[in-house]
Tab-separated table of C-alpha atoms and ligand atoms in Angstrom:
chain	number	residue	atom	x	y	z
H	56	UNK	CA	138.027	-30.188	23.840
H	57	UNK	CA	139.222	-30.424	27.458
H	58	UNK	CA	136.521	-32.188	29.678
H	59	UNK	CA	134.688	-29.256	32.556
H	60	UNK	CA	135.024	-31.743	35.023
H	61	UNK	CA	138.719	-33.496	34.407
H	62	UNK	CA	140.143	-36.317	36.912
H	63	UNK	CA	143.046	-36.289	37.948
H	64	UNK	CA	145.646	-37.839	35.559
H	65	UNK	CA	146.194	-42.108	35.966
H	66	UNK	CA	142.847	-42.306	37.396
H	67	UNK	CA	141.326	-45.952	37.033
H	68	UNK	CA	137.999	-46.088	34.514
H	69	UNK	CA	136.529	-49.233	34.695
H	70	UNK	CA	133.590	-51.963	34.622
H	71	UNK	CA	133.466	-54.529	37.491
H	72	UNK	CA	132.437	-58.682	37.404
H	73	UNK	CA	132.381	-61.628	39.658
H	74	UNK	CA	132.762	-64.869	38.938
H	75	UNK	CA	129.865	-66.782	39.610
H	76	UNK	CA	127.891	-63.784	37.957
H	77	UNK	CA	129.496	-63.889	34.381
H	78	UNK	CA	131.689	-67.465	34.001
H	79	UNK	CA	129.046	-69.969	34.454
H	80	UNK	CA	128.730	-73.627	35.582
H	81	UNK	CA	130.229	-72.361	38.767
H	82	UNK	CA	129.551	-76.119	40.423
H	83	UNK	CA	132.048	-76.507	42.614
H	84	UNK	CA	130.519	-73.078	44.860
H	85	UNK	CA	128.093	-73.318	47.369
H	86	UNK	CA	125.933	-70.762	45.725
H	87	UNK	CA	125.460	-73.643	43.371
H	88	UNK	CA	124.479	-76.089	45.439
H	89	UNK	CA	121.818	-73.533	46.937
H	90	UNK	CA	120.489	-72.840	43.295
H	91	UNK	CA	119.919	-76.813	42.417
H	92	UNK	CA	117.625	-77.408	46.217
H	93	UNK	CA	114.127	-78.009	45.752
H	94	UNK	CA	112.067	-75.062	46.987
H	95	UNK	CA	114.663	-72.809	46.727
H	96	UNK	CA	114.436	-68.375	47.292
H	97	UNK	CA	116.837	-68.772	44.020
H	98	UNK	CA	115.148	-67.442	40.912
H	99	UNK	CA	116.888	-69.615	38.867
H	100	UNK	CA	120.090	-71.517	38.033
H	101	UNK	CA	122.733	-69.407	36.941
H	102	UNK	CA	123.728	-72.333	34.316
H	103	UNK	CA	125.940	-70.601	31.255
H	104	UNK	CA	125.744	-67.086	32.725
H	105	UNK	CA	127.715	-64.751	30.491
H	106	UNK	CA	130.014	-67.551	29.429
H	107	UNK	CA	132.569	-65.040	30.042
H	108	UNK	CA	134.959	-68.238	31.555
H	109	UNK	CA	135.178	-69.168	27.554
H	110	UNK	CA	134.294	-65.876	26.245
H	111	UNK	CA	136.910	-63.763	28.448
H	112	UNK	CA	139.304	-62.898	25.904
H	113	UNK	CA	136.968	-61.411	23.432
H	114	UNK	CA	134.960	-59.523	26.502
H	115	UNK	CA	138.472	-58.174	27.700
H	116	UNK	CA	139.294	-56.556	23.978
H	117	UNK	CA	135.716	-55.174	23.765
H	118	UNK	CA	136.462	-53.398	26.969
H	119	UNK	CA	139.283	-52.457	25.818
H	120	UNK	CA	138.111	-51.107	22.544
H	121	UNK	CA	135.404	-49.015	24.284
H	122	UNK	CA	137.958	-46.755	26.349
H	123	UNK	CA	138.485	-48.803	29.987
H	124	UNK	CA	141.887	-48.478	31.180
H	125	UNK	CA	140.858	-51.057	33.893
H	126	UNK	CA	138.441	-54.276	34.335
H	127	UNK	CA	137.632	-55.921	38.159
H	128	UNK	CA	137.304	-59.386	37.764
H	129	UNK	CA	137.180	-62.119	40.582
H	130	UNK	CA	138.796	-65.391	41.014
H	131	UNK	CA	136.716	-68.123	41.958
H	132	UNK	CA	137.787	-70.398	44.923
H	133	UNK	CA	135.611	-72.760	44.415
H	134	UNK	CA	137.501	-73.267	41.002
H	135	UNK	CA	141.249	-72.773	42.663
H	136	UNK	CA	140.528	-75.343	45.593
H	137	UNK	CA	137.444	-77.962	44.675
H	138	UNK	CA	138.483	-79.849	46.580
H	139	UNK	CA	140.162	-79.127	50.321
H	140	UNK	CA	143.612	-79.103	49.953
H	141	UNK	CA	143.269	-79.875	45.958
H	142	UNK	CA	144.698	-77.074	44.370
H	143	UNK	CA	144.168	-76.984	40.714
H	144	UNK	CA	147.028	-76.279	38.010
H	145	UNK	CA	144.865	-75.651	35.064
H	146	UNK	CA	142.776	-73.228	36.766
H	147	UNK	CA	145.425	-70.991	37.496
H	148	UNK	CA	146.665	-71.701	33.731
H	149	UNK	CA	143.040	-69.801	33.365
H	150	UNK	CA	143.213	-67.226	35.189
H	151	UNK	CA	146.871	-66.240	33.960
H	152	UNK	CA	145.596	-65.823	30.607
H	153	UNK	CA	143.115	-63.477	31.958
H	154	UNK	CA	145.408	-62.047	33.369
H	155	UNK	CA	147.712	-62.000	30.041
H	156	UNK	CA	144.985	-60.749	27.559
H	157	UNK	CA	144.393	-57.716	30.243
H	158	UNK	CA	147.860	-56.833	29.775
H	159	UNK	CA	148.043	-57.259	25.932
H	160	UNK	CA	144.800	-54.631	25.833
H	161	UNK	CA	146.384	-52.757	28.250
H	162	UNK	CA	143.539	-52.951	30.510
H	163	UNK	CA	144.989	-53.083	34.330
H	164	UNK	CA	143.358	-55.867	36.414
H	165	UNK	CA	141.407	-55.535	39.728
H	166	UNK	CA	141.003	-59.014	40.866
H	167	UNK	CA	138.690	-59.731	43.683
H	168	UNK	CA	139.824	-62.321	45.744
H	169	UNK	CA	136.347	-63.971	47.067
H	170	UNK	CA	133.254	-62.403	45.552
H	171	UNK	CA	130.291	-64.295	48.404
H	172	UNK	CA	130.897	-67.703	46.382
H	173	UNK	CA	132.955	-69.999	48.180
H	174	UNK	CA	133.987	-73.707	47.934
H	175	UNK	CA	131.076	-76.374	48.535
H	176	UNK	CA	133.202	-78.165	51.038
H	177	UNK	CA	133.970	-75.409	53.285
H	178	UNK	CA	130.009	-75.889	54.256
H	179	UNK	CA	131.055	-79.543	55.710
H	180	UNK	CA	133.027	-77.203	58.577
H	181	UNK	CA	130.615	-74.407	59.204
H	182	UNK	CA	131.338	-72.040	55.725
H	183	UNK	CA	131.777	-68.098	57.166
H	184	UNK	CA	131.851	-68.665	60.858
H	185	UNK	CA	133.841	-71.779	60.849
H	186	UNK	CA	137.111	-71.245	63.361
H	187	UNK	CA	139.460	-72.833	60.402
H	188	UNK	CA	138.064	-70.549	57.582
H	189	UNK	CA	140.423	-67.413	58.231
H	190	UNK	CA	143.616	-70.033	57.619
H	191	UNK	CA	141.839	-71.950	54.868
H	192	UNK	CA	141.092	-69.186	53.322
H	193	UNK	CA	145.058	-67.299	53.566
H	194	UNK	CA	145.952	-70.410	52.131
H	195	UNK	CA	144.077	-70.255	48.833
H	196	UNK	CA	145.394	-66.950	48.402
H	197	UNK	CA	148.548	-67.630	49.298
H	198	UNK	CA	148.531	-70.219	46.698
H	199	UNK	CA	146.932	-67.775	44.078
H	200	UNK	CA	149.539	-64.792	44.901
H	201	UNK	CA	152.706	-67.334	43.964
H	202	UNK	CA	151.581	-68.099	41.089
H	203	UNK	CA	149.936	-65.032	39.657
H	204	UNK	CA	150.962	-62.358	41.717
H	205	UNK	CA	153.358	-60.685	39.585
H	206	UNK	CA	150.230	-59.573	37.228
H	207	UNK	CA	148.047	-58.950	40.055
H	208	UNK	CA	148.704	-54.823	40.737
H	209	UNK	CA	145.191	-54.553	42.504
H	210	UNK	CA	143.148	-57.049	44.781
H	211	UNK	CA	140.372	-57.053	47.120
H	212	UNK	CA	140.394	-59.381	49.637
H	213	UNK	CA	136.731	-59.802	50.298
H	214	UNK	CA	133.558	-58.273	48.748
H	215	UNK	CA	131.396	-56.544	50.702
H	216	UNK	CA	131.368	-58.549	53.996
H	217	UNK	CA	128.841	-55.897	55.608
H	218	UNK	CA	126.145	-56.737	53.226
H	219	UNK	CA	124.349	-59.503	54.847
H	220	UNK	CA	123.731	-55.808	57.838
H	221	UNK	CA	122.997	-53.790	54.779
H	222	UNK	CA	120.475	-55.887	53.236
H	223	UNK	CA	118.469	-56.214	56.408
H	224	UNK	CA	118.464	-52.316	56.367
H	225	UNK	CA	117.229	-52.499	52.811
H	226	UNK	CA	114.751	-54.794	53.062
H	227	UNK	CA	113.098	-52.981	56.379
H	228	UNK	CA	112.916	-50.431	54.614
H	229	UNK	CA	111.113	-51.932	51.372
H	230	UNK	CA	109.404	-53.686	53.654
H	231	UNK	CA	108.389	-50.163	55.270
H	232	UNK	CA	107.035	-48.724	51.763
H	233	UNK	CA	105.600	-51.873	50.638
H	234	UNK	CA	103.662	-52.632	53.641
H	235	UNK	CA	105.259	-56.016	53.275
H	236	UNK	CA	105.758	-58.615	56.410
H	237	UNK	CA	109.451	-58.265	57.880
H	238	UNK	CA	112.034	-60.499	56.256
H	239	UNK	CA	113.539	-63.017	57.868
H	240	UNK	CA	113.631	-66.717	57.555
H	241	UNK	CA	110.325	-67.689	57.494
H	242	UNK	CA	107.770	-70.377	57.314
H	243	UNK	CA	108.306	-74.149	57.268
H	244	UNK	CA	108.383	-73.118	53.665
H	245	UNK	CA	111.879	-71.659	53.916
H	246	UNK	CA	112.949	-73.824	56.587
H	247	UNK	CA	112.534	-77.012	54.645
H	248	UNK	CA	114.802	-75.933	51.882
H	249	UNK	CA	117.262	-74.592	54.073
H	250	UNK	CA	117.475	-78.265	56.189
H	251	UNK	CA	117.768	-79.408	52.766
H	252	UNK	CA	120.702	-77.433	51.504
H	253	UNK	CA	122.299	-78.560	54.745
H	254	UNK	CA	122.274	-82.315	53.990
H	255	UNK	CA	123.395	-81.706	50.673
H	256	UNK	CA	126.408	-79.719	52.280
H	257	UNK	CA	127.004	-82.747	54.542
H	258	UNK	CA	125.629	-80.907	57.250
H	259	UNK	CA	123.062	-82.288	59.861
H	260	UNK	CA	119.544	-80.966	59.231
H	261	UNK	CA	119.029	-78.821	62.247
H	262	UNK	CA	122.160	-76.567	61.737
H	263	UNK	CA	120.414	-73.210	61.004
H	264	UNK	CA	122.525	-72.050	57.263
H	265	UNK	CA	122.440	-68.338	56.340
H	266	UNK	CA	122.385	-68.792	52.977
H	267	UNK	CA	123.884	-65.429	51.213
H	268	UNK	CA	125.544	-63.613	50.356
H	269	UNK	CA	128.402	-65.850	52.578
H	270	UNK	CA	127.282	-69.061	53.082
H	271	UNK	CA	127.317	-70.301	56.806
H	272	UNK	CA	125.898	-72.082	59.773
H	273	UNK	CA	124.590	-69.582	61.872
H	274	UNK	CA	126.975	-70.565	65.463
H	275	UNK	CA	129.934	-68.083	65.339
H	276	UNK	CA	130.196	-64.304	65.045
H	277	UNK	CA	130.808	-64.127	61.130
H	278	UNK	CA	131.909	-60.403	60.976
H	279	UNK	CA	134.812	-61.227	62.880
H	280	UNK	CA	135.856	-64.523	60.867
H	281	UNK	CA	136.016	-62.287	58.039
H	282	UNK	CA	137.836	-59.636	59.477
H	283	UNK	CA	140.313	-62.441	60.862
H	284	UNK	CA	140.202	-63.722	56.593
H	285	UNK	CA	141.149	-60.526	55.424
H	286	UNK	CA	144.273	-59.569	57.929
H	287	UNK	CA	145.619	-63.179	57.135
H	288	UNK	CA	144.968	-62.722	53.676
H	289	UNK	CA	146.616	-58.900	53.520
H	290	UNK	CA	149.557	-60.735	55.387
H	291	UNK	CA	150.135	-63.215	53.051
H	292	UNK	CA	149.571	-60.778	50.232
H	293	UNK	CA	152.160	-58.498	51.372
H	294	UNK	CA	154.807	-61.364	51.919
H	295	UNK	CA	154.644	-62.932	48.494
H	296	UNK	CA	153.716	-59.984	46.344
H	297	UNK	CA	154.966	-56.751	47.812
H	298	UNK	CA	153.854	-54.633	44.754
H	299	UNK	CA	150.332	-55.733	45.211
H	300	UNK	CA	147.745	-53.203	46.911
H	301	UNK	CA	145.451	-54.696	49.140
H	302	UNK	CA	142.016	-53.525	49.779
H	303	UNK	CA	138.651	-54.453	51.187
H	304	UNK	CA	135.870	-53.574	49.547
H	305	UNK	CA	131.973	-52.562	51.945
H	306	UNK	CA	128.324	-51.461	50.385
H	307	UNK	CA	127.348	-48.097	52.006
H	308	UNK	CA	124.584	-46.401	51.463
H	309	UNK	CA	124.625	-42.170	51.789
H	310	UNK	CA	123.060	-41.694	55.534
H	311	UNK	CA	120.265	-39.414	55.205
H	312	UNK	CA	119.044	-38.670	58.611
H	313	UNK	CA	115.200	-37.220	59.558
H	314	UNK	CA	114.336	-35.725	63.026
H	315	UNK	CA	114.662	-37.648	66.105
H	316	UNK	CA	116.790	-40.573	63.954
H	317	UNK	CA	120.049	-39.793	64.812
H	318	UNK	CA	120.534	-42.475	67.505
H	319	UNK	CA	119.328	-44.886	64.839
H	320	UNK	CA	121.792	-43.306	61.999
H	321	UNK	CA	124.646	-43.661	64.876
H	322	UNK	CA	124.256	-47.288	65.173
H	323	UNK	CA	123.806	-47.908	61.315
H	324	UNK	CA	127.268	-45.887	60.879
H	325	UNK	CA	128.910	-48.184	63.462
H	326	UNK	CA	127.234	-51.530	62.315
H	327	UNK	CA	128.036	-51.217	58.747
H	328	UNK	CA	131.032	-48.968	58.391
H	329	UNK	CA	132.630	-48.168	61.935
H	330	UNK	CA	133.378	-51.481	63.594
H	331	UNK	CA	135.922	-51.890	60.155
H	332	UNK	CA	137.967	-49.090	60.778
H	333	UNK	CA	140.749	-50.364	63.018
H	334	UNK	CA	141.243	-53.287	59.928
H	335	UNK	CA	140.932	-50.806	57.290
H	336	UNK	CA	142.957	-48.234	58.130
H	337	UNK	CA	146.092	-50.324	57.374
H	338	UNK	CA	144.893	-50.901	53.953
H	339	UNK	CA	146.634	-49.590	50.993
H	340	UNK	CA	142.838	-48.743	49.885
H	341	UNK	CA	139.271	-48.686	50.442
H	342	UNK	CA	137.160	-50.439	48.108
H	343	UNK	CA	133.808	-48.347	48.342
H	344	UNK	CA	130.658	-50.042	46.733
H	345	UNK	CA	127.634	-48.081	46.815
H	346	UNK	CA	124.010	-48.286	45.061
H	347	UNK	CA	121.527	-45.681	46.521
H	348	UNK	CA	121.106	-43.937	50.024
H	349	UNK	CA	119.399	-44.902	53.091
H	350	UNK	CA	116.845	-41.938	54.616
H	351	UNK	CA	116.716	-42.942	58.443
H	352	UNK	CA	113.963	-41.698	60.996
H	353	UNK	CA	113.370	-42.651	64.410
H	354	UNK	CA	112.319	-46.221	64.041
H	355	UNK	CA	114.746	-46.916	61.400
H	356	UNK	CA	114.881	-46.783	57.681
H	357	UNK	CA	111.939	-45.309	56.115
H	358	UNK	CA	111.783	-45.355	51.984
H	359	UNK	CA	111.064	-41.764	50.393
H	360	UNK	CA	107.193	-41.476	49.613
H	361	UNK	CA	107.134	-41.228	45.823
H	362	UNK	CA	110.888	-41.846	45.017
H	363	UNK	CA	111.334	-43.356	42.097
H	364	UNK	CA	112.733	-47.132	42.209
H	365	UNK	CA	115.392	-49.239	40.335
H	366	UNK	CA	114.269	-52.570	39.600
H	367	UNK	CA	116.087	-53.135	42.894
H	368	UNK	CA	113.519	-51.776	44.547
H	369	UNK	CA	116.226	-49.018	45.437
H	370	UNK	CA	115.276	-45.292	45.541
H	371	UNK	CA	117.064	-43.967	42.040
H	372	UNK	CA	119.747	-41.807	43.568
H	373	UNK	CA	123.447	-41.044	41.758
H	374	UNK	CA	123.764	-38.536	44.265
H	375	UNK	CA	124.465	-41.013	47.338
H	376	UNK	CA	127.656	-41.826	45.841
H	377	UNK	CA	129.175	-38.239	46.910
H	378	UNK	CA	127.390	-38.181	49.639
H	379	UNK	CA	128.457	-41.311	51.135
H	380	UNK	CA	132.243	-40.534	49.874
H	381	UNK	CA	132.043	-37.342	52.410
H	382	UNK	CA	130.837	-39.448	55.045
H	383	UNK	CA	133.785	-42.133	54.571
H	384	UNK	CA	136.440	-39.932	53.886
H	385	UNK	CA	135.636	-38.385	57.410
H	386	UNK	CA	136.813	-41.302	59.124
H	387	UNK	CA	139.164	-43.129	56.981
H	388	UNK	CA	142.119	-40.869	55.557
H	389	UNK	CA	143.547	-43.762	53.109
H	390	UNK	CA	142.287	-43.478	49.478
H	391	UNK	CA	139.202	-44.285	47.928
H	392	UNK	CA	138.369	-46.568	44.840
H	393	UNK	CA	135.046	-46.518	43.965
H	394	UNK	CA	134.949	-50.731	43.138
H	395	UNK	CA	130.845	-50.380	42.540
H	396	UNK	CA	128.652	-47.984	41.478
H	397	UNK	CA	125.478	-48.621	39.296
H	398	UNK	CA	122.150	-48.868	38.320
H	399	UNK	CA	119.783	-51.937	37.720
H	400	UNK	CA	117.291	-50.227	34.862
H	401	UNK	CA	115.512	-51.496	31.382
H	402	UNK	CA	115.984	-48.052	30.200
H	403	UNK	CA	119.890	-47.188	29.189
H	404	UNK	CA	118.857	-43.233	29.339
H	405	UNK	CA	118.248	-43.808	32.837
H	406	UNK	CA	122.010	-45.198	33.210
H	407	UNK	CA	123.262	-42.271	31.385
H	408	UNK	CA	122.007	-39.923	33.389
H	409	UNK	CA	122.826	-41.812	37.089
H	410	UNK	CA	126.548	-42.182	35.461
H	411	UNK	CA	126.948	-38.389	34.886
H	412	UNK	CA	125.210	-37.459	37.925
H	413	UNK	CA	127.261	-40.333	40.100
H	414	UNK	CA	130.773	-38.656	38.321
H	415	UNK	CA	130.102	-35.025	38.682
H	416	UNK	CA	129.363	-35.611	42.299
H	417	UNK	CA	132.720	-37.896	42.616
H	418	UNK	CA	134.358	-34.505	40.631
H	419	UNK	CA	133.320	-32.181	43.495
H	420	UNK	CA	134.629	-34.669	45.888
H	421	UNK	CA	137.945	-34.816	44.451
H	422	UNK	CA	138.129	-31.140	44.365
H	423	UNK	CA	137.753	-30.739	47.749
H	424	UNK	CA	140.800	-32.838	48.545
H	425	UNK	CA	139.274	-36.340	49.156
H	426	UNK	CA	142.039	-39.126	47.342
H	427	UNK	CA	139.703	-41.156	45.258
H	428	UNK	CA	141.468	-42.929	42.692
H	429	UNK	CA	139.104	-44.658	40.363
H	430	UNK	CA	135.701	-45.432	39.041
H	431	UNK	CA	134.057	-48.710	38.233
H	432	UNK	CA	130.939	-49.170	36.873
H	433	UNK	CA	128.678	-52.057	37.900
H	434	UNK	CA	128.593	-53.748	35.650
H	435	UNK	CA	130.165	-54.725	32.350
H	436	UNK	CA	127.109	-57.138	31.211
H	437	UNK	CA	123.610	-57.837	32.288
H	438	UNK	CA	124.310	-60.707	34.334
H	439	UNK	CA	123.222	-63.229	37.167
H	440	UNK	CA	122.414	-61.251	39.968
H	441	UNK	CA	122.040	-63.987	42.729
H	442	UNK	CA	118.774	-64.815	44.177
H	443	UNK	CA	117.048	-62.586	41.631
H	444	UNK	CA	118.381	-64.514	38.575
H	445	UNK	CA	118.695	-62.744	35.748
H	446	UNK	CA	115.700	-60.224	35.488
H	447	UNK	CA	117.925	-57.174	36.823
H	448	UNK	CA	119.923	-55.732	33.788
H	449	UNK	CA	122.303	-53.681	35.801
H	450	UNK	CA	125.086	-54.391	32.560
H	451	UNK	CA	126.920	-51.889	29.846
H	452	UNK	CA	126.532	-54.332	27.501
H	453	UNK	CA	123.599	-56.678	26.971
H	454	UNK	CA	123.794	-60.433	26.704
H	455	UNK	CA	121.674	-62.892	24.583
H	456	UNK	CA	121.702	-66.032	27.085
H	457	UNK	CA	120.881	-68.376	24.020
H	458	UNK	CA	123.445	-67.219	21.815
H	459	UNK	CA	125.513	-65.305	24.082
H	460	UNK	CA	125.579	-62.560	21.539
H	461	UNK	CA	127.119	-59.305	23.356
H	462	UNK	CA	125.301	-56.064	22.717
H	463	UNK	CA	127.170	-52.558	23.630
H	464	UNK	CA	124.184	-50.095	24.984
H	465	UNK	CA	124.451	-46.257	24.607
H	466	UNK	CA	125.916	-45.984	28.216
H	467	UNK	CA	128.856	-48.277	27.387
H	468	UNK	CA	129.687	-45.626	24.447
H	469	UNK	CA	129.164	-42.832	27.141
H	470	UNK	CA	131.519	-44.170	30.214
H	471	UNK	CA	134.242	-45.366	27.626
H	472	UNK	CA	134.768	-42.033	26.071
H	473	UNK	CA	134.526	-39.832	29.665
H	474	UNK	CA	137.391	-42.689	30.574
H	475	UNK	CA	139.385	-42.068	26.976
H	476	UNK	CA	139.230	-38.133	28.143
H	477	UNK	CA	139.792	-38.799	31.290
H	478	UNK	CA	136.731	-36.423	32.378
H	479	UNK	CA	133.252	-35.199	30.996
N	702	BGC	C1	127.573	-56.997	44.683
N	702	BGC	C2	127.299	-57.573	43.313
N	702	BGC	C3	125.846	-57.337	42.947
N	702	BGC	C4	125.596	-55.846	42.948
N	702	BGC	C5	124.214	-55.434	42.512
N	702	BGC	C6	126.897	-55.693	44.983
N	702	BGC	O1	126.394	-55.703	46.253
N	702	BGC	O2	128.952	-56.928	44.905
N	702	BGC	O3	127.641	-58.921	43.306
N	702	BGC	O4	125.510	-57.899	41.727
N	702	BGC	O5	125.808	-55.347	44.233
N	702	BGC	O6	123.231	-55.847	43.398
């Protein structure tokens, strides 16, 4: 039976990963080192994770066999380059089979260039606002595009470099609801382990580090290092692998906007999405990431009274992915991929439900002329989710960490067979 809302034919259904989130014994990556300091805001040690850096090629088929005609994946720096200027063989030899077993299951690759982990030793010079990073960086993925570019259709450059802006939104406004103390580095507490994670990156002990999701010593302006990361990078990309599309992938939030806060909305718009534009625009795509929406009053964000949460602490709200997709596609005219879009939930109805709502909302979009391309779902397992460990199950499939043992939940079933009919 044909589908009542059908996408448009070729477009991409798929699950998204990162490296450090699903490979495991990531130790070469800063985010490692931050995990292992005494007194860390870590949860815990991401250890194992999903195993998927042994386990890939049986995770790729089981994609495969549940209806994805696409997977987003990552490669890991911190694996490429462990050393500066030590570029390793049999990592690539890795990732090419990756690369290979996507092909033989005929699931097309996304590959995410850096996904917040970097190498430990780009700490020693600063990390994110460091004046060499932009070059250092074009040079690892130089390195990766000559040898793998061929089966590399897809990349983004870097993930979400507004988040560090967007998470201080989201926590004011938790905070807001919560009645909690502002966040911000506090305390001795916090301090201590953050002079500690700086000798252990060979830093001195006074050099203030910002620990995620880019690692850095706070001294330069780190949105425009990255910006300068991503034009080298897109340069290099288009030199050595001309078929490749480049894009660059942002977290945005639906702007809802309450009397008297639309100065405050303004400035939100311009922090996290607007000051990107002239960079953007001369991508082949827009990688669009987006969780939940953001209600903003007069003094800032303010959390719906009564909403109900993810265990995010997000309001629950598959609608902000249309309505942030009208808000984009009003100042960016080059098309969309939805890289991210998902819910962190114990109960798999609950995903059901924000998928359909998140894709019939998408549908509309599409109907009234916006170019959005593809769908991926975050994500394909319950894995590490950075400072919160591994207590958030935002995953398709479930994952025993003693056995490993994969587990496909009802929703996995439900976005695999909307992708096989291309609609639902
Ligand atoms: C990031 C992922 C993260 C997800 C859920 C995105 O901001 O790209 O790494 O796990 O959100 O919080």
């Amino acid at each position: 039976m044909k589908p009542t809302c059908s996408f448009p034919d070729g477009f991409l259904w798929g699950t998204a990963t990162a490296a450090h989130q699903v490979e495991g014994n990531n130790v070469n990556s800063d985010f490692w080192v931050l995990e292992h300091i005494p007194g860390t805001i870590v949860a815990e040690p991401s250890g194992d994770a999903c195993d998927h850096f042994h386990r890939y090629r049986e995770d790729i088929k089981l994609l495969a066999d549940l209806g994805f005609s696409t997977y987003r994946f990552s490669i890991e720096w911190a694996r490429v380059e462990p050393e500066q200027g030590l570029f390793s063989a049999a990592t690539i030899a890795h990732y090419r089979d990756m690369l290979q077993a996507c092909e033989e299951h005929e699931l097309m690759p996304m590959v995410t260039l850096h996904h917040f982990t970097s190498p430990r030793w780009l700490m020693r010079l600063g990390g994110w606002t460091a004046k060499e990073t932009p070059e250092l960086f074009a040079r690892y993925v130089s390195y990766v595009m000559e040898q793998l570019g061929e089966q590399i259709p897809y990349v983004c450059t870097l993930n979400e470099v507004n988040l560090p802006d967007l998470l201080a939104h989201i926590m004011a406004s938790r905070a807001q609801a919560e009645n909690l103390a502002p966040v911000g580095i506090k305390e001795d507490n916090d301090l201590s382990w953050l002079q500690k994670a700086a000798l252990a990156f060979g830093l001195d002990k006074d050099a203030v580090i910002h620990p995620f999701p880019y690692t850095y010593v706070e001294r330069g302006n780190f949105v425009e290092v990255a910006l300068e990361a991503h034009r080298q990078a897109r340069a290099a990309i288009r030199r050595i692998s001309p078929d490749t599309k480049v894009g660059f992938s942002l977290a945005l939030h639906e702007i809802d906007i309450l009397p008297g806060g639309e100065a405050k909305a303004e400035e939100t718009w311009q922090t996290l999405f607007k000051q990107y534009l002239p960079t953007l625009k001369d991508d082949d795509f827009f990688a669009l990431q987006n969780y939940t929406r953001e209600v903003i009053g007069p003094d800032g964000p303010v959390f719906p009274e009564g909403a109900e949460r993810t265990q995010m602490g997000y309001e629950y709200r598959p609608e902000a992915l249309a309505g942030v997709v009208l808000q984009v596609a009003k100042d960016l005219k080059i098309p969309i991929i939805i890289t991210e879009n998902g819910v962190a939930t114990p109960d798999d109805q609950r995903r059901v439900e924000f998928i359909e709502r998140a894709l019939k909302g998408l549908h509309a979009c599409i109907q009234d002329g916006i170019d959005i391309q593809g769908y991926y779902y975050w994500s394909a397992f319950d894995n590490y989710e950075w400072v919160m460990g591994y207590r958030m199950t935002f995953g398709l499939i479930a994952v025993d960490r003693t056995t490993q043992k994969r587990t496909i939940k009802e929703s996995a079933h439900y976005l695999g067979k909307i992708a096989q009919a291309n609609g639902l």
